Tab-separated table of C-alpha atoms in Angstrom:
chain	number	residue	atom	x	y	z
A	1	UNK	CA	95.197	79.748	104.366
A	2	UNK	CA	94.946	83.323	103.327
A	3	UNK	CA	96.624	86.679	103.727
A	4	UNK	CA	94.342	89.602	103.199
A	5	UNK	CA	95.228	93.244	102.800
A	6	UNK	CA	93.079	95.822	104.505
A	7	UNK	CA	93.047	99.175	106.208
A	8	UNK	CA	92.398	99.402	109.945
A	9	UNK	CA	88.941	100.364	111.091
A	10	UNK	CA	90.088	102.114	114.239
A	11	UNK	CA	93.115	103.881	115.613
A	12	UNK	CA	95.702	101.748	117.459
A	13	UNK	CA	94.738	101.166	121.062
A	14	UNK	CA	91.390	102.914	120.849
A	15	UNK	CA	88.052	103.004	119.092
A	16	UNK	CA	86.246	99.999	117.667
A	17	UNK	CA	87.309	97.081	115.533
A	18	UNK	CA	86.089	96.314	112.041
A	19	UNK	CA	83.251	94.291	113.520
A	20	UNK	CA	81.969	97.433	115.271
A	21	UNK	CA	82.723	96.141	118.759
A	22	UNK	CA	85.597	96.755	121.129
A	23	UNK	CA	86.753	93.357	122.350
A	24	UNK	CA	88.304	92.213	125.586
A	25	UNK	CA	91.071	89.756	124.674
A	26	UNK	CA	93.201	87.525	126.878
A	27	UNK	CA	96.750	86.918	125.711
A	28	UNK	CA	100.170	86.195	127.188
A	29	UNK	CA	103.372	88.264	127.318
A	30	UNK	CA	105.593	85.976	125.250
A	31	UNK	CA	107.451	88.344	122.896
A	32	UNK	CA	107.526	91.944	124.096
A	33	UNK	CA	107.908	93.624	120.713
A	34	UNK	CA	105.270	91.424	119.129
A	35	UNK	CA	102.860	92.092	121.986
A	36	UNK	CA	103.413	95.811	121.524
A	37	UNK	CA	102.409	95.473	117.868
A	38	UNK	CA	99.394	93.309	118.739
A	39	UNK	CA	98.155	95.826	121.298
A	40	UNK	CA	97.989	98.500	118.608
A	41	UNK	CA	94.649	96.880	117.750
A	42	UNK	CA	91.624	98.887	118.915
A	43	UNK	CA	90.745	96.386	121.643
A	44	UNK	CA	91.530	95.784	125.325
A	45	UNK	CA	94.133	93.170	126.240
A	46	UNK	CA	94.176	91.253	129.513
A	47	UNK	CA	97.724	90.058	130.308
A	48	UNK	CA	98.143	87.431	133.074
A	49	UNK	CA	101.136	88.088	135.338
A	50	UNK	CA	102.868	86.213	138.166
A	51	UNK	CA	105.236	87.399	140.918
A	52	UNK	CA	108.853	87.340	139.819
A	53	UNK	CA	107.930	87.824	136.138
A	54	UNK	CA	108.531	84.230	134.952
A	55	UNK	CA	108.557	83.587	131.176
A	56	UNK	CA	105.116	84.143	129.724
A	57	UNK	CA	103.870	85.943	132.821
A	58	UNK	CA	106.024	89.071	133.011
A	59	UNK	CA	104.410	92.384	133.823
A	60	UNK	CA	104.591	94.687	130.771
A	61	UNK	CA	107.425	96.953	131.863
A	62	UNK	CA	108.477	100.561	131.271
A	63	UNK	CA	110.941	99.789	128.465
A	64	UNK	CA	108.042	99.617	126.001
A	65	UNK	CA	105.377	102.366	125.803
A	66	UNK	CA	102.286	100.276	126.482
A	67	UNK	CA	98.932	101.858	125.777
A	68	UNK	CA	96.017	102.241	128.198
A	69	UNK	CA	94.358	99.224	126.564
A	70	UNK	CA	96.919	96.849	128.171
A	71	UNK	CA	95.651	95.472	131.487
A	72	UNK	CA	97.961	93.260	133.602
A	73	UNK	CA	95.925	90.917	135.834
A	74	UNK	CA	97.215	88.426	138.443
A	75	UNK	CA	97.049	85.031	136.748
A	76	UNK	CA	94.851	83.513	139.466
A	77	UNK	CA	92.242	86.231	138.874
A	78	UNK	CA	91.895	85.706	135.114
A	79	UNK	CA	89.007	83.319	135.760
A	80	UNK	CA	86.968	86.314	137.001
A	81	UNK	CA	87.536	88.368	133.844
A	82	UNK	CA	84.829	88.980	131.269
A	83	UNK	CA	86.431	88.041	127.946
A	84	UNK	CA	85.396	87.933	124.309
A	85	UNK	CA	88.198	85.737	122.991
A	86	UNK	CA	91.617	84.298	123.773
A	87	UNK	CA	94.879	84.553	121.820
A	88	UNK	CA	97.353	81.819	122.768
A	89	UNK	CA	101.029	82.307	121.940
A	90	UNK	CA	102.771	79.241	123.388
A	91	UNK	CA	102.242	75.518	123.650
A	92	UNK	CA	102.441	75.650	127.454
A	93	UNK	CA	99.678	78.245	127.637
A	94	UNK	CA	97.396	76.211	125.389
A	95	UNK	CA	98.065	72.703	126.658
A	96	UNK	CA	98.605	73.365	130.369
A	97	UNK	CA	97.884	76.871	131.589
A	98	UNK	CA	94.414	77.300	130.106
A	99	UNK	CA	93.298	74.239	132.079
A	100	UNK	CA	94.680	75.744	135.289
A	101	UNK	CA	93.650	79.381	134.855
A	102	UNK	CA	90.502	79.509	132.730
A	103	UNK	CA	86.940	78.478	133.427
A	104	UNK	CA	85.254	75.986	131.078
A	105	UNK	CA	83.331	78.927	129.598
A	106	UNK	CA	86.539	80.865	128.940
A	107	UNK	CA	88.197	77.822	127.379
A	108	UNK	CA	85.250	77.513	125.003
A	109	UNK	CA	85.559	81.109	123.768
A	110	UNK	CA	86.603	81.835	120.167
A	111	UNK	CA	90.386	81.788	120.031
A	112	UNK	CA	93.493	82.150	117.909
A	113	UNK	CA	96.879	80.539	118.384
A	114	UNK	CA	99.809	82.591	117.094
A	115	UNK	CA	102.604	80.287	115.920
A	116	UNK	CA	105.757	82.377	115.968
A	117	UNK	CA	108.191	79.669	114.853
A	118	UNK	CA	108.748	77.093	112.117
A	119	UNK	CA	108.249	73.444	113.122
A	120	UNK	CA	110.631	71.452	115.279
A	121	UNK	CA	112.067	68.878	115.506
A	122	UNK	CA	111.311	67.996	111.885
A	123	UNK	CA	111.014	70.906	109.419
A	124	UNK	CA	108.205	69.334	107.370
A	125	UNK	CA	106.836	66.372	109.322
A	126	UNK	CA	105.828	67.943	112.623
A	127	UNK	CA	102.085	68.025	113.318
A	128	UNK	CA	100.864	71.138	115.106
A	129	UNK	CA	99.159	70.538	118.432
A	130	UNK	CA	96.522	73.278	118.231
A	131	UNK	CA	92.945	71.972	118.063
A	132	UNK	CA	89.890	74.012	119.017
A	133	UNK	CA	86.322	73.969	117.714
A	134	UNK	CA	86.193	77.765	117.589
A	135	UNK	CA	89.841	78.474	116.871
A	136	UNK	CA	92.207	79.494	114.092
A	137	UNK	CA	95.945	78.896	113.866
A	138	UNK	CA	97.769	82.075	112.835
A	139	UNK	CA	101.206	81.831	111.208
A	140	UNK	CA	103.466	84.883	111.109
A	141	UNK	CA	105.063	83.975	107.752
A	142	UNK	CA	103.890	82.048	104.675
A	143	UNK	CA	106.994	79.875	105.009
A	144	UNK	CA	105.983	78.741	108.486
A	145	UNK	CA	102.499	77.898	107.238
A	146	UNK	CA	104.009	75.895	104.394
A	147	UNK	CA	106.247	73.842	106.680
A	148	UNK	CA	103.877	73.007	109.543
A	149	UNK	CA	101.577	70.000	109.171
A	150	UNK	CA	98.341	71.590	110.393
A	151	UNK	CA	96.099	68.669	109.386
A	152	UNK	CA	92.510	69.951	109.121
A	153	UNK	CA	92.949	72.944	111.432
A	154	UNK	CA	91.767	76.292	110.103
A	155	UNK	CA	94.859	78.434	109.437
A	156	UNK	CA	95.672	81.945	108.313
A	157	UNK	CA	98.849	83.948	107.708
A	158	UNK	CA	99.129	87.375	109.315
A	159	UNK	CA	102.590	88.732	108.696
A	160	UNK	CA	104.390	91.066	111.086
A	161	UNK	CA	103.412	94.679	111.415
A	162	UNK	CA	105.407	97.444	113.073
A	163	UNK	CA	104.953	101.115	113.804
A	164	UNK	CA	107.425	102.693	111.373
A	165	UNK	CA	109.598	105.666	112.260
A	166	UNK	CA	108.315	108.728	110.382
A	167	UNK	CA	111.625	109.102	108.578
A	168	UNK	CA	114.605	106.837	107.810
A	169	UNK	CA	116.927	106.498	110.809
A	170	UNK	CA	119.811	105.256	108.684
A	171	UNK	CA	123.093	107.154	108.701
A	172	UNK	CA	125.458	104.273	107.920
A	173	UNK	CA	128.225	106.190	109.668
A	174	UNK	CA	129.739	103.019	111.102
A	175	UNK	CA	131.423	100.987	108.339
A	176	UNK	CA	130.323	97.792	110.054
A	177	UNK	CA	127.413	95.366	110.055
A	178	UNK	CA	124.927	94.847	112.882
A	179	UNK	CA	123.459	91.506	113.990
A	180	UNK	CA	120.499	91.250	116.394
A	181	UNK	CA	119.851	87.828	117.945
A	182	UNK	CA	119.066	87.039	121.577
A	183	UNK	CA	121.230	84.335	123.178
A	184	UNK	CA	122.972	83.601	119.892
A	185	UNK	CA	125.775	81.588	121.499
A	186	UNK	CA	123.390	79.394	123.468
A	187	UNK	CA	121.019	78.784	120.557
A	188	UNK	CA	123.807	77.628	118.258
A	189	UNK	CA	123.772	76.578	114.608
A	190	UNK	CA	120.007	76.866	114.127
A	191	UNK	CA	120.227	80.643	114.384
A	192	UNK	CA	123.698	80.804	112.840
A	193	UNK	CA	126.086	81.249	115.783
A	194	UNK	CA	128.847	79.541	113.805
A	195	UNK	CA	128.177	81.678	110.702
A	196	UNK	CA	128.251	84.872	112.736
A	197	UNK	CA	131.573	83.996	114.350
A	198	UNK	CA	133.060	82.921	111.007
A	199	UNK	CA	131.921	86.104	109.259
A	200	UNK	CA	133.042	88.333	112.158
A	201	UNK	CA	136.615	87.164	111.568
A	202	UNK	CA	136.454	88.475	107.991
A	203	UNK	CA	134.356	91.650	108.176
A	204	UNK	CA	133.634	94.052	111.054
A	205	UNK	CA	130.386	92.967	112.749
A	206	UNK	CA	128.728	93.898	116.024
A	207	UNK	CA	126.131	91.834	117.861
A	208	UNK	CA	123.398	93.094	120.172
A	209	UNK	CA	120.795	91.204	122.157
A	210	UNK	CA	120.509	89.246	125.380
A	211	UNK	CA	123.675	87.282	126.122
A	212	UNK	CA	125.549	88.878	123.233
A	213	UNK	CA	128.550	89.696	125.452
A	214	UNK	CA	129.446	86.008	125.341
A	215	UNK	CA	130.623	86.302	121.716
A	216	UNK	CA	133.224	88.406	119.928
A	217	UNK	CA	131.701	91.726	118.921
A	218	UNK	CA	128.907	91.425	121.478
A	219	UNK	CA	127.667	94.827	122.657
A	220	UNK	CA	125.025	93.721	125.126
A	221	UNK	CA	121.319	94.382	125.183
A	222	UNK	CA	119.918	97.643	123.826
A	223	UNK	CA	116.575	98.936	125.194
A	224	UNK	CA	113.688	97.966	122.903
A	225	UNK	CA	112.719	101.440	121.838
A	226	UNK	CA	116.332	102.430	121.089
A	227	UNK	CA	117.207	99.497	118.831
A	228	UNK	CA	116.092	101.076	115.540
A	229	UNK	CA	118.181	104.233	115.987
A	230	UNK	CA	121.118	102.151	117.216
A	231	UNK	CA	120.988	99.941	114.126
A	232	UNK	CA	120.679	102.987	111.886
A	233	UNK	CA	124.322	103.909	112.491
A	234	UNK	CA	125.526	100.703	110.818
A	235	UNK	CA	126.156	100.119	107.133
A	236	UNK	CA	123.996	96.964	106.883
A	237	UNK	CA	122.028	94.364	108.872
A	238	UNK	CA	123.297	90.767	108.738
A	239	UNK	CA	121.052	87.758	109.416
A	240	UNK	CA	123.049	84.527	109.926
A	241	UNK	CA	119.898	82.546	110.751
A	242	UNK	CA	119.476	79.125	109.154
A	243	UNK	CA	116.125	78.145	110.640
A	244	UNK	CA	113.777	80.425	112.539
A	245	UNK	CA	110.951	82.787	111.829
A	246	UNK	CA	111.381	86.183	110.215
A	247	UNK	CA	112.659	88.303	113.099
A	248	UNK	CA	110.985	91.548	114.072
A	249	UNK	CA	114.436	93.113	114.433
A	250	UNK	CA	115.080	92.486	110.736
A	251	UNK	CA	111.809	94.186	109.790
A	252	UNK	CA	112.695	97.030	112.156
A	253	UNK	CA	116.092	97.378	110.452
A	254	UNK	CA	114.403	97.598	107.046
A	255	UNK	CA	112.022	100.276	108.306
A	256	UNK	CA	115.013	102.199	109.665
A	257	UNK	CA	116.544	102.106	106.174
A	258	UNK	CA	119.247	99.426	106.436
A	259	UNK	CA	120.062	97.055	103.576
A	260	UNK	CA	119.784	93.381	104.540
A	261	UNK	CA	122.433	90.708	103.999
A	262	UNK	CA	121.376	87.240	105.063
A	263	UNK	CA	121.294	83.499	104.678
A	264	UNK	CA	118.796	82.511	101.988
A	265	UNK	CA	116.575	80.518	104.313
A	266	UNK	CA	112.963	80.501	105.536
A	267	UNK	CA	110.923	83.564	104.481
A	268	UNK	CA	113.864	85.879	103.815
A	269	UNK	CA	114.328	85.099	100.074
A	270	UNK	CA	110.709	86.228	99.563
A	271	UNK	CA	111.425	89.552	101.284
A	272	UNK	CA	114.851	90.500	99.943
A	273	UNK	CA	115.568	90.944	96.225
A	274	UNK	CA	119.264	90.669	95.437
A	275	UNK	CA	120.758	93.927	94.268
A	276	UNK	CA	117.597	95.871	95.145
A	277	UNK	CA	117.112	95.987	98.925
A	278	UNK	CA	119.900	93.683	100.044
A	279	UNK	CA	121.421	90.308	99.285
A	280	UNK	CA	120.585	86.747	100.337
A	281	UNK	CA	122.619	83.703	99.470
A	282	UNK	CA	123.313	80.144	100.591
A	283	UNK	CA	127.064	80.563	99.990
A	284	UNK	CA	128.684	82.330	102.959
A	285	UNK	CA	131.617	83.625	100.900
A	286	UNK	CA	129.206	85.529	98.666
A	287	UNK	CA	127.603	87.078	101.726
A	288	UNK	CA	130.991	88.219	102.981
A	289	UNK	CA	131.799	89.673	99.572
A	290	UNK	CA	128.542	91.630	99.641
A	291	UNK	CA	129.242	92.928	103.161
A	292	UNK	CA	132.664	94.155	102.045
A	293	UNK	CA	131.112	95.889	99.072
A	294	UNK	CA	128.577	97.706	101.254
A	295	UNK	CA	131.354	98.818	103.592
A	296	UNK	CA	133.369	100.130	100.640
A	297	UNK	CA	130.406	101.706	98.835
A	298	UNK	CA	128.243	103.731	101.257
A	299	UNK	CA	126.138	105.176	98.426
A	300	UNK	CA	125.142	101.656	97.374
A	301	UNK	CA	124.296	100.771	100.979
A	302	UNK	CA	122.088	103.848	101.285
A	303	UNK	CA	120.304	103.071	98.004
A	304	UNK	CA	119.590	99.468	98.977
A	305	UNK	CA	118.543	100.610	102.451
A	306	UNK	CA	115.983	103.051	101.053
A	307	UNK	CA	114.538	100.253	98.943
A	308	UNK	CA	114.431	98.025	102.037
A	309	UNK	CA	112.448	100.685	103.893
A	310	UNK	CA	109.996	100.953	101.014
A	311	UNK	CA	109.543	97.176	101.026
A	312	UNK	CA	108.919	97.145	104.773
A	313	UNK	CA	106.463	100.050	104.681
A	314	UNK	CA	104.518	98.281	101.959
A	315	UNK	CA	104.540	94.758	103.366
A	316	UNK	CA	104.849	95.150	107.144
A	317	UNK	CA	102.922	98.319	107.943
A	318	UNK	CA	101.054	98.462	111.231
A	319	UNK	CA	97.956	99.565	109.310
A	320	UNK	CA	97.932	96.383	107.224
A	321	UNK	CA	98.568	94.305	110.344
A	322	UNK	CA	95.701	95.910	112.278
A	323	UNK	CA	93.387	95.428	109.322
A	324	UNK	CA	94.256	91.734	109.030
A	325	UNK	CA	93.694	91.112	112.738
A	326	UNK	CA	90.460	93.102	112.900
A	327	UNK	CA	89.096	91.075	110.019
A	328	UNK	CA	90.113	87.794	111.648
A	329	UNK	CA	88.650	88.762	115.029
A	330	UNK	CA	85.407	89.952	113.459
A	331	UNK	CA	85.042	86.540	111.846
A	332	UNK	CA	85.826	84.728	115.083
A	333	UNK	CA	83.707	86.724	117.481
A	334	UNK	CA	81.053	88.198	115.214
A	335	UNK	CA	80.214	91.770	114.414
A	336	UNK	CA	77.307	92.498	116.743
A	337	UNK	CA	77.328	95.939	118.292
A	338	UNK	CA	77.558	96.106	122.052
A	339	UNK	CA	74.326	97.041	123.744
């Protein structure tokens, strides 16, 4: 396992990768915001789609500004595509769909599997299913890599990267906290539905995301590209999550300039320093006390939020992310120049 810093060798969505060759990569539309970050790499991405936009096969839509290097292709025609490598992002795609959609030659291509989540059902004893002679398992946080049993599979950590707004979007004009979790009510205790509802009875909190209207304070879904500015009006970002990966919305909130208050679980304690860029704790009452303080002291909230932005720009920059991926892909595919 390794996490390497590096500058990108090409501009997002254009030019050549560090290996000197523009690649043609097959991947799936699993997480829209993550796919947008991934397609900032200077390579072409083939995205299989199906009628009706079922999960994993949705056409990249107009709510995200996709670049010209994103190429939707009917799933049944993927077998005709010339590809350099494959990036899997779900168990179904790796275990089932590649056998149905890809030729034997395509299945044998160098590949990566992006594991977005920590292990289930057991947090330390679950063996990962990815096995490929020419593949690498990519974890999005060091915590996830620590928890998965990856046996003898080659692994690497490539943490999130996001395109940062050129200036802080934080105003903190709303003396409230913002929570961003899709289908929080349906997903339950694992992502902190009970903690959100408990805290919302004690401090003013709003919730956005798919299905958020089901819970008190739910404001519905906000378009992807408007989320950062929307969050910027709030005094702080609250993460009630007990067990999940480090959410892109949390990183986006930091880049916007919000201080973070959250449950001290998974990767978050290694991102947030108490009293510097936010506060994490395993005692809910302490979290509530911190939220009240940030509501009462807007200058403190702004100071912590600026530090959060600096942390995010340093650790989760799109430049670092592109550099990490270019280096990984160069090692997988090789650095020969195209003829």
